[in-house]
C-alpha atoms as a PDB file:
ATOM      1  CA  UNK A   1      -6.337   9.524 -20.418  1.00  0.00           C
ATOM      2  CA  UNK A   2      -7.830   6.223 -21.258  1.00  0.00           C
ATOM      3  CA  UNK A   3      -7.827   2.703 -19.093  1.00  0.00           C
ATOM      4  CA  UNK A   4      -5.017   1.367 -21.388  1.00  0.00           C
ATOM      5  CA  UNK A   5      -3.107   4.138 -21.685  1.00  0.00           C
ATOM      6  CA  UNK A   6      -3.341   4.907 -17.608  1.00  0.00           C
ATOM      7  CA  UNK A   7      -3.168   0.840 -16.874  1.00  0.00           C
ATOM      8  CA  UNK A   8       0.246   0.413 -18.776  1.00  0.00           C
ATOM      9  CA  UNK A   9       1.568   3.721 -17.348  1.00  0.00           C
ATOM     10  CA  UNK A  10       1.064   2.985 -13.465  1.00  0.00           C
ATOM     11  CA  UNK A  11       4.017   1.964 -11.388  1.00  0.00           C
ATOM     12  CA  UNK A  12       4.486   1.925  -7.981  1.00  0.00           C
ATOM     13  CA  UNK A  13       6.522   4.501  -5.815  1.00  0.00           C
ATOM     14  CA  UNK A  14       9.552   3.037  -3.387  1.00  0.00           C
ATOM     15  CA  UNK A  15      11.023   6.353  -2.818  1.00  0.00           C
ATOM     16  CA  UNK A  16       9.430   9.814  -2.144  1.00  0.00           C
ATOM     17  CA  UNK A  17      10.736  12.964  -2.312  1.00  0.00           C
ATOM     18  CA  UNK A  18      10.302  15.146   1.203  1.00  0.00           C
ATOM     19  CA  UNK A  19       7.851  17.998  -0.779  1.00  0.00           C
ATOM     20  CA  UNK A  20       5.018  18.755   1.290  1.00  0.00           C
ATOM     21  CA  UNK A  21       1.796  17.465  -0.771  1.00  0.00           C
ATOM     22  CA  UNK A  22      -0.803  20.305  -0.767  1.00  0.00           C
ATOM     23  CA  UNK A  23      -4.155  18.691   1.577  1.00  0.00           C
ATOM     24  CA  UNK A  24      -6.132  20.266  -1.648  1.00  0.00           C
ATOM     25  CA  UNK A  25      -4.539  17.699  -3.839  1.00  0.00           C
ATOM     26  CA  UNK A  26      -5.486  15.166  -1.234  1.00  0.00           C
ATOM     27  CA  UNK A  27      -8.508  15.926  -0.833  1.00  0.00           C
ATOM     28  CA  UNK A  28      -9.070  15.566  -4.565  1.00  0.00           C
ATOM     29  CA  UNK A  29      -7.461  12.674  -4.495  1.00  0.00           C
ATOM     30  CA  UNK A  30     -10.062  11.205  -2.017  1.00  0.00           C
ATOM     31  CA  UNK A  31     -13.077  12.531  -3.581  1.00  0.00           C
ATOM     32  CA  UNK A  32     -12.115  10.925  -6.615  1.00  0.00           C
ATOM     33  CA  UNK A  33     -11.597   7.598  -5.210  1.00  0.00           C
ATOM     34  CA  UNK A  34     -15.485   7.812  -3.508  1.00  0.00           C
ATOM     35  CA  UNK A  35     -16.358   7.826  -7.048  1.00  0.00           C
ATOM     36  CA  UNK A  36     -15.227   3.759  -6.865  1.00  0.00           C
ATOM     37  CA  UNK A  37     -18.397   1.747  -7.137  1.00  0.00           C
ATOM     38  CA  UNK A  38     -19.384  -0.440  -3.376  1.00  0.00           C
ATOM     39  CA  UNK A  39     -21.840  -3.184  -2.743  1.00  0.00           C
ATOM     40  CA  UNK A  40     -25.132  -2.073  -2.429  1.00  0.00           C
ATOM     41  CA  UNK A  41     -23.175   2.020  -2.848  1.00  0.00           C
ATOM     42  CA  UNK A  42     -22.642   0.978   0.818  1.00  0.00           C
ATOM     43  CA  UNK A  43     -19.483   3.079   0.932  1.00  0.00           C
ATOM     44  CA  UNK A  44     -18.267   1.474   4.144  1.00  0.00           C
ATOM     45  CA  UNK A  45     -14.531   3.195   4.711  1.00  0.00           C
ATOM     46  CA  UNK A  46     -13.376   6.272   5.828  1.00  0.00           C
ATOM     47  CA  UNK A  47      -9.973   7.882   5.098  1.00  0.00           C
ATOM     48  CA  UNK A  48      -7.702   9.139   7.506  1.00  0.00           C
ATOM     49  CA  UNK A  49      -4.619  10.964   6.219  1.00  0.00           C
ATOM     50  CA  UNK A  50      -1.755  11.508   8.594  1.00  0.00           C
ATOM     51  CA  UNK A  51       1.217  14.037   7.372  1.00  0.00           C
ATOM     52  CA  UNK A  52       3.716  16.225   9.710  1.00  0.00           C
ATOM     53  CA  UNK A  53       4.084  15.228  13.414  1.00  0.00           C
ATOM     54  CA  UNK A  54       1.230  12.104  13.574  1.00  0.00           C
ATOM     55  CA  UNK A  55       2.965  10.747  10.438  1.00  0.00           C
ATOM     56  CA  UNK A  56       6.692  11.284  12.179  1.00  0.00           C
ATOM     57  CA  UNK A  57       5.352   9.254  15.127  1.00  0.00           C
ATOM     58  CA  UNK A  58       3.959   6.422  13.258  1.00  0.00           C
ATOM     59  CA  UNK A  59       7.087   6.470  11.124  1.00  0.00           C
ATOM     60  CA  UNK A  60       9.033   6.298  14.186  1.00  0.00           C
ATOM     61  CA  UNK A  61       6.627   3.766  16.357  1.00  0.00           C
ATOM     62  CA  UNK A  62       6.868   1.264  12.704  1.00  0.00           C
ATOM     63  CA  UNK A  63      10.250   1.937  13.091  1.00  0.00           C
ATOM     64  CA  UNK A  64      10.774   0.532  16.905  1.00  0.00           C
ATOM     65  CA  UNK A  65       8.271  -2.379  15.840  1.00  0.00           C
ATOM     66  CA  UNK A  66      10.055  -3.570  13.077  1.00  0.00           C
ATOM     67  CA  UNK A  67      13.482  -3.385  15.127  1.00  0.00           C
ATOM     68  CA  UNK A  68      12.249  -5.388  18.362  1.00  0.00           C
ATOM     69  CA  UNK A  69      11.125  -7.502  15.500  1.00  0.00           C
ATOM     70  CA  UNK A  70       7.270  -7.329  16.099  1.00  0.00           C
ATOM     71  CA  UNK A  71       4.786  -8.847  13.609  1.00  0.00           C
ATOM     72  CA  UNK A  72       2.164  -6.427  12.129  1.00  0.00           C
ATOM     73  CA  UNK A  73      -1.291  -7.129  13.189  1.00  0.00           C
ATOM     74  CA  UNK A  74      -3.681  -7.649   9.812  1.00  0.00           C
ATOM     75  CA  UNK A  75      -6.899  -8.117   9.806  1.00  0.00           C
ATOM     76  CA  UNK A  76      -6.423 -10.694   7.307  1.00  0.00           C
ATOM     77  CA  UNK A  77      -4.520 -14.088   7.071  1.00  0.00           C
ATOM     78  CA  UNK A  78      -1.373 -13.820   5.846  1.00  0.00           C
ATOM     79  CA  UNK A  79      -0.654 -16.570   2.991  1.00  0.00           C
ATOM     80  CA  UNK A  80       2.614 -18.347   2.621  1.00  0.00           C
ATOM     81  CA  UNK A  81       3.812 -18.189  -0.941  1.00  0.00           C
ATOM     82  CA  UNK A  82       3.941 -21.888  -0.952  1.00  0.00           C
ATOM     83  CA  UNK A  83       0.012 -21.871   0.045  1.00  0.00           C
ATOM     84  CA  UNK A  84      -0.889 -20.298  -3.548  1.00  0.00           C
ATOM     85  CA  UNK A  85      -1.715 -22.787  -6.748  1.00  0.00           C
ATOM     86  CA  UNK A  86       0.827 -22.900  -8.958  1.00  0.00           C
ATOM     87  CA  UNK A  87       0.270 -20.508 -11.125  1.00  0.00           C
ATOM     88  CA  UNK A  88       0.338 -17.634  -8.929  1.00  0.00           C
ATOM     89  CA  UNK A  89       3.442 -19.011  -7.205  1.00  0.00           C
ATOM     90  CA  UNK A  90       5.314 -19.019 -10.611  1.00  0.00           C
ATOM     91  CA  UNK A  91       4.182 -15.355 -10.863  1.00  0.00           C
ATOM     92  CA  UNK A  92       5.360 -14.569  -7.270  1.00  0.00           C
ATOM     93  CA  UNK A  93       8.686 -16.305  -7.887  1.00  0.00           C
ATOM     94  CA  UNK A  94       9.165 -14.399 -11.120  1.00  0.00           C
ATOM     95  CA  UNK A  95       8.286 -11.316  -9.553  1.00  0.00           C
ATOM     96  CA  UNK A  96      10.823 -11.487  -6.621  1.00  0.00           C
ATOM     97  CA  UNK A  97      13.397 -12.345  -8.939  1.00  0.00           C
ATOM     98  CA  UNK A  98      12.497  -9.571 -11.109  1.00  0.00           C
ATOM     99  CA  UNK A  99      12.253  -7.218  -8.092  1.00  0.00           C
ATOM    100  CA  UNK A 100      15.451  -8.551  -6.264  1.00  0.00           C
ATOM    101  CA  UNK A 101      17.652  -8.185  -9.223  1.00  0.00           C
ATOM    102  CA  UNK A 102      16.496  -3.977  -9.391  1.00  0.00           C
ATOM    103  CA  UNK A 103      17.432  -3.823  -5.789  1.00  0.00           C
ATOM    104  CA  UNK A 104      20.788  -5.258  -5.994  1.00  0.00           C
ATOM    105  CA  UNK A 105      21.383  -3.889  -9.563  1.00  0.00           C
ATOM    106  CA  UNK A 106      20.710  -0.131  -7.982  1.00  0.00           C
ATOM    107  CA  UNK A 107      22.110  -0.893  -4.503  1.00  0.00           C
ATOM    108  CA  UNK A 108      18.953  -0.344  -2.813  1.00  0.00           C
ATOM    109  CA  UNK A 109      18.565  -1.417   1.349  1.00  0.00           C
ATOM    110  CA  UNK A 110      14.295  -2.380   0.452  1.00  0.00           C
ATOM    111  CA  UNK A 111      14.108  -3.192   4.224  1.00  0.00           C
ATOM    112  CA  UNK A 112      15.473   0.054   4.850  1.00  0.00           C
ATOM    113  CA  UNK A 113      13.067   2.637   3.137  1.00  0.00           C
ATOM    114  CA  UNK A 114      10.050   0.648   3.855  1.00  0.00           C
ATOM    115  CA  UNK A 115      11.185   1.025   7.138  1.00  0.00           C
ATOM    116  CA  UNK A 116      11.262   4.094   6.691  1.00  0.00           C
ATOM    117  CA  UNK A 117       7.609   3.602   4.880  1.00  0.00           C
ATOM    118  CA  UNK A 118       9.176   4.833   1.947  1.00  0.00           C
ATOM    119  CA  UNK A 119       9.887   8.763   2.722  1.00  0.00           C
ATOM    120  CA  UNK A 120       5.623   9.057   2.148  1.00  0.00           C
ATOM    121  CA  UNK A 121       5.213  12.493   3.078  1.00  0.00           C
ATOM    122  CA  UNK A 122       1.738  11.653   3.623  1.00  0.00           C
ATOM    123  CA  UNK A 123      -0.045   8.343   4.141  1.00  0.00           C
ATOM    124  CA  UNK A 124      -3.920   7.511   3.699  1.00  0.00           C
ATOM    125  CA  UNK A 125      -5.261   4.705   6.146  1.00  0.00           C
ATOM    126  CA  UNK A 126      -8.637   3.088   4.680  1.00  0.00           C
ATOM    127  CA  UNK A 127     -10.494   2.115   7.837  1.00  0.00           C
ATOM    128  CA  UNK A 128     -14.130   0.135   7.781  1.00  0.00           C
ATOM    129  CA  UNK A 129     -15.740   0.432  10.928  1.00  0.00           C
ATOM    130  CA  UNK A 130     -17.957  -2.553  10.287  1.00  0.00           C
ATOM    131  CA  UNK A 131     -16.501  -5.796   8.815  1.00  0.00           C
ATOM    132  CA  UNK A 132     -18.684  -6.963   5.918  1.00  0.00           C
ATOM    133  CA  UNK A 133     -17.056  -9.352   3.586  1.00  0.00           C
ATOM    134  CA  UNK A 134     -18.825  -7.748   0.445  1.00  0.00           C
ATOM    135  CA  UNK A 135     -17.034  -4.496   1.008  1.00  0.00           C
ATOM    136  CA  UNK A 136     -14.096  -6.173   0.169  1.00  0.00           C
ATOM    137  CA  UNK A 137     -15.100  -7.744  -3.018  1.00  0.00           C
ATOM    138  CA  UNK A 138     -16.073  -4.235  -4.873  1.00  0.00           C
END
């Protein structure tokens, strides 16, 4: 498949089915991605996959945060929308508008299933153990 073709085909999933996803297929998955270029071919994350009973436990300790109404803790500065230039701002607005209209149009709870993180059957965490600001900008 070419970059066109595979660009104006992606989309992003809000709602997984339960199906088991084979650790083969995520291990391919990962080796594939190590094939994305780095400063320097520094390399600098790791990938830890959690599935089954560590992923329940997550799910359910997200859960309990987001109830007791705890902040998540980023490593990164969180921007207000009203923070941005203008452009991206306009692209923002017309994105929530876009995005809020599909969730009421198909009676969808979003705070619900990401709460939920979605029904991932499996979720990859990209750690770097030490902070470079180039290894962000590959």
């Amino acid at each position: 498949m070419d970059f066109l073709k595979a660009n104006s085909n992606r989309y992003s999933v809000r709602s997984f089915s339960d199906k088991d996803v084979d650790d083969k297929i995520l291990t391919n998955i990962v080796k594939q991605a190590q094939q994305a270029p780095s400063w320097a071919n520094e390399q600098p994350w790791k990938v830890c996959i959690a599935k089954g009973d560590t992923l329940d436990r997550i799910k359910r300790a997200y859960h309990n945060n987001n109830i007791k109404g705890l902040a998540g803790d980023s490593d990164f500065y969180t921007m207000h929308r009203n923070q941005w230039g203008n452009f991206a701002r306009r692209n923002m607005a017309g994105w929530n508008n876009d995005f809020s209209r599909f969730l009421i149009n198909n009676r969808v709870n979003f705070g619900e299933i990401s709460d939920k993180l979605f029904d991932a059957p499996a979720v990859a965490f990209l750690t770097i153990e030490e902070f470079n600001p180039w290894s962000f900008m590959t």
